[in-house]
Structure formats: C-alpha cells, structure tokens
XYZ file of C-alpha atoms in Angstrom:
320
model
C 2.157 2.861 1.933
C 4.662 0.929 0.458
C 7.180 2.364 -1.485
C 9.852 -1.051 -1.578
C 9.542 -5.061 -1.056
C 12.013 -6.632 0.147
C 10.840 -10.689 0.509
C 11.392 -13.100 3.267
C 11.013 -16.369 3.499
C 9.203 -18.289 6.380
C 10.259 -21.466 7.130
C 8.091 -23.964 8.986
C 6.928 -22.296 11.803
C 3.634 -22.052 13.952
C 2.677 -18.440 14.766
C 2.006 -17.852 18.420
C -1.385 -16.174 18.745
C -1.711 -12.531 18.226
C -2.868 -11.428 21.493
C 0.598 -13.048 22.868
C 2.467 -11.052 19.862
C 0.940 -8.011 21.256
C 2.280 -8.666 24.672
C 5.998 -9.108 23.064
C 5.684 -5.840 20.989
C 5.025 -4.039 24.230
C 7.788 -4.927 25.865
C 9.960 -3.473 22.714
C 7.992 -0.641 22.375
C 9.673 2.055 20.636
C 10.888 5.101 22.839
C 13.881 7.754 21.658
C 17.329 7.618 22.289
C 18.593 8.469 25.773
C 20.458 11.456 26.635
C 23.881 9.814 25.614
C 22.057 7.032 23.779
C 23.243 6.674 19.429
C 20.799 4.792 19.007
C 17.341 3.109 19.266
C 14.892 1.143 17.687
C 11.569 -0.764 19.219
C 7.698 -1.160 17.564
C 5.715 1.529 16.562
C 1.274 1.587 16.309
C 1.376 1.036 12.394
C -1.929 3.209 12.109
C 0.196 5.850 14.350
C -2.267 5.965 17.487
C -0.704 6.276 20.167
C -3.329 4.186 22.053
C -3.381 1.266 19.159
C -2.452 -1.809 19.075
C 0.918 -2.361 17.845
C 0.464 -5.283 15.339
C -2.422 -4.980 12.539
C -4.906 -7.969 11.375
C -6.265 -6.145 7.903
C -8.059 -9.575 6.875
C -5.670 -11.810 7.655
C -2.538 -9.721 6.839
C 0.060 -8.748 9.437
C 1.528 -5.221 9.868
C 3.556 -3.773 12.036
C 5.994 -1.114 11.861
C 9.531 -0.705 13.384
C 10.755 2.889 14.217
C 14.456 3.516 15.227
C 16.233 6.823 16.155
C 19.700 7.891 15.792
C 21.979 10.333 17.092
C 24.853 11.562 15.473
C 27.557 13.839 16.286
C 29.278 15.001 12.651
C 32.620 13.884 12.200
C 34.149 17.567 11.615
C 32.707 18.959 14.948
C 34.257 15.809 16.919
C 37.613 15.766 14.832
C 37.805 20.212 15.754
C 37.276 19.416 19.515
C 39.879 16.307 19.459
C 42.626 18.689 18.124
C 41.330 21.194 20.326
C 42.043 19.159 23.564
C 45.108 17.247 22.218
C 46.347 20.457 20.939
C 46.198 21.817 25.057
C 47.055 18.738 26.734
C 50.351 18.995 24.808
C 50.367 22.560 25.382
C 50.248 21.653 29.159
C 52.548 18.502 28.864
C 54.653 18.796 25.882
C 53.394 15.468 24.960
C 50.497 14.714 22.497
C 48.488 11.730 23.230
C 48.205 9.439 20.487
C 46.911 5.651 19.734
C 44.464 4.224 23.059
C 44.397 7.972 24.645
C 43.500 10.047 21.458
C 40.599 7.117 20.971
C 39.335 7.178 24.663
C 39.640 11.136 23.978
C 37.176 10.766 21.059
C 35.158 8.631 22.508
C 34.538 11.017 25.728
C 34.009 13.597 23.063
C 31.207 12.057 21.253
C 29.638 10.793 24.714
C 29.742 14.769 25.576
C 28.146 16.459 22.960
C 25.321 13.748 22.259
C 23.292 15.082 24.219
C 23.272 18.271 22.089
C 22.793 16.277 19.189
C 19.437 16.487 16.825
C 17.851 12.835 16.602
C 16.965 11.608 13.014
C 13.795 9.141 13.155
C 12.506 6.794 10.496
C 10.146 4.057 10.196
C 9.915 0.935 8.341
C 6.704 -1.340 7.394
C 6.736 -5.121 8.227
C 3.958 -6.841 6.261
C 3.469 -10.717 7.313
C 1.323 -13.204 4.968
C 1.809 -16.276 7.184
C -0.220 -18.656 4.971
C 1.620 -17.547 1.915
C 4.385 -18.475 3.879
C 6.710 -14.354 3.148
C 7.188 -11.373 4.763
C 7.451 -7.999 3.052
C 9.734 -5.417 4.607
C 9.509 -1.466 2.658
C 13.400 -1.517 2.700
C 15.478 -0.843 -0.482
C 18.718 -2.823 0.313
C 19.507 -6.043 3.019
C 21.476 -3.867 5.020
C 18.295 -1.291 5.593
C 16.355 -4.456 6.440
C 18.880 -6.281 8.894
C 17.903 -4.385 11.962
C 14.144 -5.389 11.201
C 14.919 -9.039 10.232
C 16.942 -9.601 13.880
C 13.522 -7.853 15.766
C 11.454 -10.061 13.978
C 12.850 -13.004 14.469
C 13.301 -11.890 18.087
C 10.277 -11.372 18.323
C 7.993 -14.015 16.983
C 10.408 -16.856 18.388
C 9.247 -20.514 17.967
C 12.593 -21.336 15.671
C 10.995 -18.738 13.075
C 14.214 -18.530 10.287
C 13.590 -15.628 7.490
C 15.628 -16.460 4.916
C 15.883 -14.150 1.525
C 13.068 -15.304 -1.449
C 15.718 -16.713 -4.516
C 14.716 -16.880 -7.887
C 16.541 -19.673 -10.265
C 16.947 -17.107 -12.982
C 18.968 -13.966 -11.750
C 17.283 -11.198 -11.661
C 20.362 -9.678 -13.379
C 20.656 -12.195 -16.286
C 16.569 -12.199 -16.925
C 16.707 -8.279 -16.933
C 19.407 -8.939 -20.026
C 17.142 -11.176 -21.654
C 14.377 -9.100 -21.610
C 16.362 -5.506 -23.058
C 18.271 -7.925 -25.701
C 15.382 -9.566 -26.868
C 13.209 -6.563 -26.763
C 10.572 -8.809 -25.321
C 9.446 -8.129 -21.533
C 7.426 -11.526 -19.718
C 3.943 -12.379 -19.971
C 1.732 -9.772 -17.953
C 4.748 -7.149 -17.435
C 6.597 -4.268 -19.920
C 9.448 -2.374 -19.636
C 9.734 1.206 -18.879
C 11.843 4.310 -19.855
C 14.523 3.627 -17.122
C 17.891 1.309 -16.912
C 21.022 1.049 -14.861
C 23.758 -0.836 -16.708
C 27.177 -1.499 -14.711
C 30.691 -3.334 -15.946
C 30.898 -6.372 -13.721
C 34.558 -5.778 -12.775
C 37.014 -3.320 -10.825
C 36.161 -0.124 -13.362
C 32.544 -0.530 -12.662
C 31.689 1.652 -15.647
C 27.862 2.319 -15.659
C 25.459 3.440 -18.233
C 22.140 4.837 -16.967
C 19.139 5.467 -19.488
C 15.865 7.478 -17.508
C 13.132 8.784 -19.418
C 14.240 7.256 -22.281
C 12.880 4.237 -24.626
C 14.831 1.156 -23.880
C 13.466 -0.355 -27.286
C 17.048 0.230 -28.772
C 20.122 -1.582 -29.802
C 22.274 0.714 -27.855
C 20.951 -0.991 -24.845
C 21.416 -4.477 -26.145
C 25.144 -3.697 -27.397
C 25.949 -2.650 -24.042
C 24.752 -6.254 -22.643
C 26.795 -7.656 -25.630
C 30.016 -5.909 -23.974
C 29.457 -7.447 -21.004
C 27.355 -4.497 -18.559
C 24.894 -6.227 -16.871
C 21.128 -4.572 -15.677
C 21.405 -3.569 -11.723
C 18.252 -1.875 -12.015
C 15.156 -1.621 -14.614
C 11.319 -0.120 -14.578
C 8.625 -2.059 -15.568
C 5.036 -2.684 -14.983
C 2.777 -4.996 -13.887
C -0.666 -5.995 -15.795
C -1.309 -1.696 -15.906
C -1.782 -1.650 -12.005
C 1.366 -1.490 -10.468
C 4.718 0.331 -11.744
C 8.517 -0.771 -9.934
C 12.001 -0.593 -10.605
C 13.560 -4.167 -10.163
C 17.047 -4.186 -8.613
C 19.535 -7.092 -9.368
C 19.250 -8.006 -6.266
C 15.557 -8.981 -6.433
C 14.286 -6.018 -4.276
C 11.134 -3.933 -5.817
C 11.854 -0.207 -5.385
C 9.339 2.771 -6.102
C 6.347 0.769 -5.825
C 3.908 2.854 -7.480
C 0.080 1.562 -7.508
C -1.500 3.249 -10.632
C -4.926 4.906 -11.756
C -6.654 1.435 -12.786
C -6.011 0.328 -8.846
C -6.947 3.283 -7.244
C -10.106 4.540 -9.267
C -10.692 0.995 -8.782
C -10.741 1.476 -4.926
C -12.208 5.418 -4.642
C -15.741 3.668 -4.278
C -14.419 0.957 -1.507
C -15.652 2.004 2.113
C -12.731 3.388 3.909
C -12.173 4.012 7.809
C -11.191 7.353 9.014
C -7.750 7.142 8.247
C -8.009 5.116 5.478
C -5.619 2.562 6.885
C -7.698 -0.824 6.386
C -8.511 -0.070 3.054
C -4.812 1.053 2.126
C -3.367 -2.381 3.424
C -6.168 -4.331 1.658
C -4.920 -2.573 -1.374
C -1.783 -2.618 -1.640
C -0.452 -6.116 -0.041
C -4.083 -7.334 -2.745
C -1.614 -6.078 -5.552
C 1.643 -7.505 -4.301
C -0.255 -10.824 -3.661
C -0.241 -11.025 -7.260
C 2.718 -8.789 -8.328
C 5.412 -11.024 -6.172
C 3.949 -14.870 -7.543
C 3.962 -12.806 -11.086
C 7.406 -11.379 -11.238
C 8.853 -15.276 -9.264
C 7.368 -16.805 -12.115
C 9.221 -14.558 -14.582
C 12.139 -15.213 -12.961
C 12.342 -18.577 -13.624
C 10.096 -20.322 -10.248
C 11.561 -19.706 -7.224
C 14.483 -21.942 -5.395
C 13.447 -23.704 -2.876
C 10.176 -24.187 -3.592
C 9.652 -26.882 -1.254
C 10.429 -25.608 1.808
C 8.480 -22.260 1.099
C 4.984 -24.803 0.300
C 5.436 -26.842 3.170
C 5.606 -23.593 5.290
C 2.751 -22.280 3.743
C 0.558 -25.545 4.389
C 1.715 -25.420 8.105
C 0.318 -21.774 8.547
C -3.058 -22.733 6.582
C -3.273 -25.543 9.158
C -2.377 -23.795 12.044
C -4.438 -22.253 14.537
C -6.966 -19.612 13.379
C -5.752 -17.760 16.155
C -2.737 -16.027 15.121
C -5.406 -14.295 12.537
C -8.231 -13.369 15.269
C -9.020 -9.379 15.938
C-alpha cells in the first residue's frame, strides 16, 4: 500500500465532519485532462470503486487518494515543428521570427498537438491520523508531495496548516553516528545499503548496496567529511525502509513477522480494510520509534496540543 512516508504536521485544527468532507471531495473529483488540457489532478475512491466513497474511515484512520494526469508533448517533436514553421515563414518573408513570436509560435505548437498526446496517470495515498495530530503522504520527495499538500489544505479548510514533522537531531548527522559508531538505536539495525555525498560543489558520492556497512571504510568516509543522504534499516523485524536525509521513509517494506501475523485476520473482498489496519498499525509505531531516535521531535508542543484538540473534538469527523 504504502511504499513512502512523507510526515505532516497538523496544527490546531477541528476537523469538519466526514460526511461534509465527502461533499468537498466531490466537487474535486478527479476527471482527465481536457483535449488541450497539461494537466489535472482531483480525488480518487481510495478502494478504486467507482461508486465509493471518496474518503476512507478504516477505524478511525483517514485515506484518501489524489490522482493527477499529465500531458506532455516531447521537447524534440515541438523543437522539429518550430524550425519547421520558422524555417517557411522566413522562406515566405525573408525574415525569421525570433524572441515574443518564436515563443507564441511554440506555444501554438504545443496547444496543437496535445491533443495527440498520450496522458501519463499516477496516484498518490493521503493517510490522516487526526488524533495523533500527522498526515502521511506515499511521496518520496516535498516536491512530489506539494500538489497534495495545497489540495489538502484546500480542502479540509478551517485554518488547517501542514507543516513538515522536524526532528532535533538531523537525520543526516544521526545516520553518521550510527555507521561511525557501528551502533544502530534501540529497536532498529542497519542494513546492506548507504548513500554517502561530499557536502560541497563536487558532490562526490559513495554508494554501498548489498553490502555490510559494519566497516571502517564507511566510517572514514564520514571522517572526510561525506555525509549519509540515504541508509536501510529496520524496524523491531517488522518493517524494512531506507531513511533519506531529509527525513522521508522510502521503500517501506512490511516483512514476514507482520504479514504471517495478519494471513489469519478476516479480510473484505479486496482486502482494503485489513491492508490499512496493517500498515498505518506499523507506522503508528515505526514514525514515534524512528522521532525518538532522532533526538524527540521540534516542536513538540504545538504537535500535543493539536493532538489533544482532535481527541476532544467531535466524534464525528470519525463516524462511517
């Protein structure tokens, strides 16, 4: 289900009820791009019903799912058919339109052959744990989860602000500590892969997969001054992740103990209820877990006086 975690914030805020959520999803419902449209994006059913609803209660867990669609005309067919016309206009004027005419010309180009133009779609999970105060988005990088963060916010109103979960240890400079020590935190261990980069304008980069990071290579690399960007690990035997420096979790991976765990559980048709129960049960743990290694989290009082809020709110928000 989820194969990233990228965590928000939720500042104080009241969640409207769910039923009036529902209503605000369906008027950004997700439908493809237009015949000369680039681009659009708008809420998909997360079970992928057609008919269902478009925002999930899985026992008291929000999910919803954005889809967007683009349309893009490559570069080298619009660059041939710009030299193509300004090659005849100057044939037919013995002048060659350049600067504000050459861009409109472009620009009339691309508007003409998007229509021809194959659409690429892609989806992207929104999980919401109001009383824990964070939202989840399976993105890899901010600039993946932007689009999402704006509909969001859009969307639930009421002064919601998402702001990115901080840790008061870098992820970058814990990482360090952990391959120069040879010692990973209480509850986690490190894995066989490593991204090391130069912090400066040569950017040189050392990157160790399927290999034992249990070596003093790795920690005389640190010494020279590369610093972690990325590094495997695993949580309590359940859950396997690459952490980025940037805080996100990448290749989320839920192992054997978790899912043999969960082969006996009652599932639904599509297995949906029991997937969400399992894997946002696992990050409920994983996220406090890996915070905690990091140092605490920055902040902190602003993300518990959100989460009291939400516990005190309205059950309605979390009603069927």
């Amino acid at each position: 289900m989820f194969k990233n975690a990228l965590l928000y914030r939720i500042d104080q805020w009241t969640p409207p009820p769910l039923d009036e959520v529902e209503d605000r999803l369906a008027g950004s419902r997700f439908t493809a791009c237009g015949a000369t449209q680039p681009e659009s994006a708008g809420w998909l059913q997360p079970r992928g019903d057609k008919e269902g609803a478009l925002i999930e209660n899985i026992g008291g867990q929000l999910v919803l799912r954005l889809g967007v669609e683009r349309k893009a005309v490559p570069s080298s067919v619009v660059k041939a058919e710009l030299e193509a016309r300004l090659d005849r206009i100057e044939a037919e004027t013995g002048r060659r339109p350049k600067g504000k005419i050459a861009k409109e010309l472009k620009e009339e180009i691309v508007q003409d052959l998007l229509p021809r133009a194959f659409p690429k779609r892609s989806a992207t999970l929104v999980w919401i744990d109001v009383r824990a105060g964070f939202v989840v988005i399976d993105a890899a990088s901010t600039a993946k989860a932007d689009r999402v963060v704006t509909m969001l916010v859009e969307l639930l109103g009421g002064g919601i602000r998402l702001s990115l979960a901080q840790s008061a240890i870098s992820p970058a400079t814990a990482m360090a500590e952990w391959l120069t020590s040879k010692e990973a935190p209480a509850g986690f261990t490190v894995d066989r892969e490593c991204e090391l980069k130069q912090p400066d304008s040569e950017k040189a980069t050392v990157k160790y997969a399927r290999h034992t990071l249990d070596i003093d290579e790795v920690g005389q690399h640190i010494v020279q001054g590369k610093l972690p960007t990325s590094l495997a690990m695993t949580w309590s035997s359940r859950v396997s992740f690459v952490l980025s420096d940037a805080m996100t979790i990448k290749k989320l991976k839920l192992l054997d103990v978790v899912l043999e765990g969960a082969s006996t559980a009652t599932k639904d048709e599509d297995h949906f209820d029991a997937d969400v129960a399992l894997v946002t049960g696992e990050l409920q743990q994983l996220i406090p877990a890996l915070i905690e290694a990091l140092g605490g989290e920055l902040n902190r009082d602003a993300v518990t006086g959100a989460a009291k809020a939400a516990t005190a709110a309205s059950p309605q928000p979390l009603a069927a």
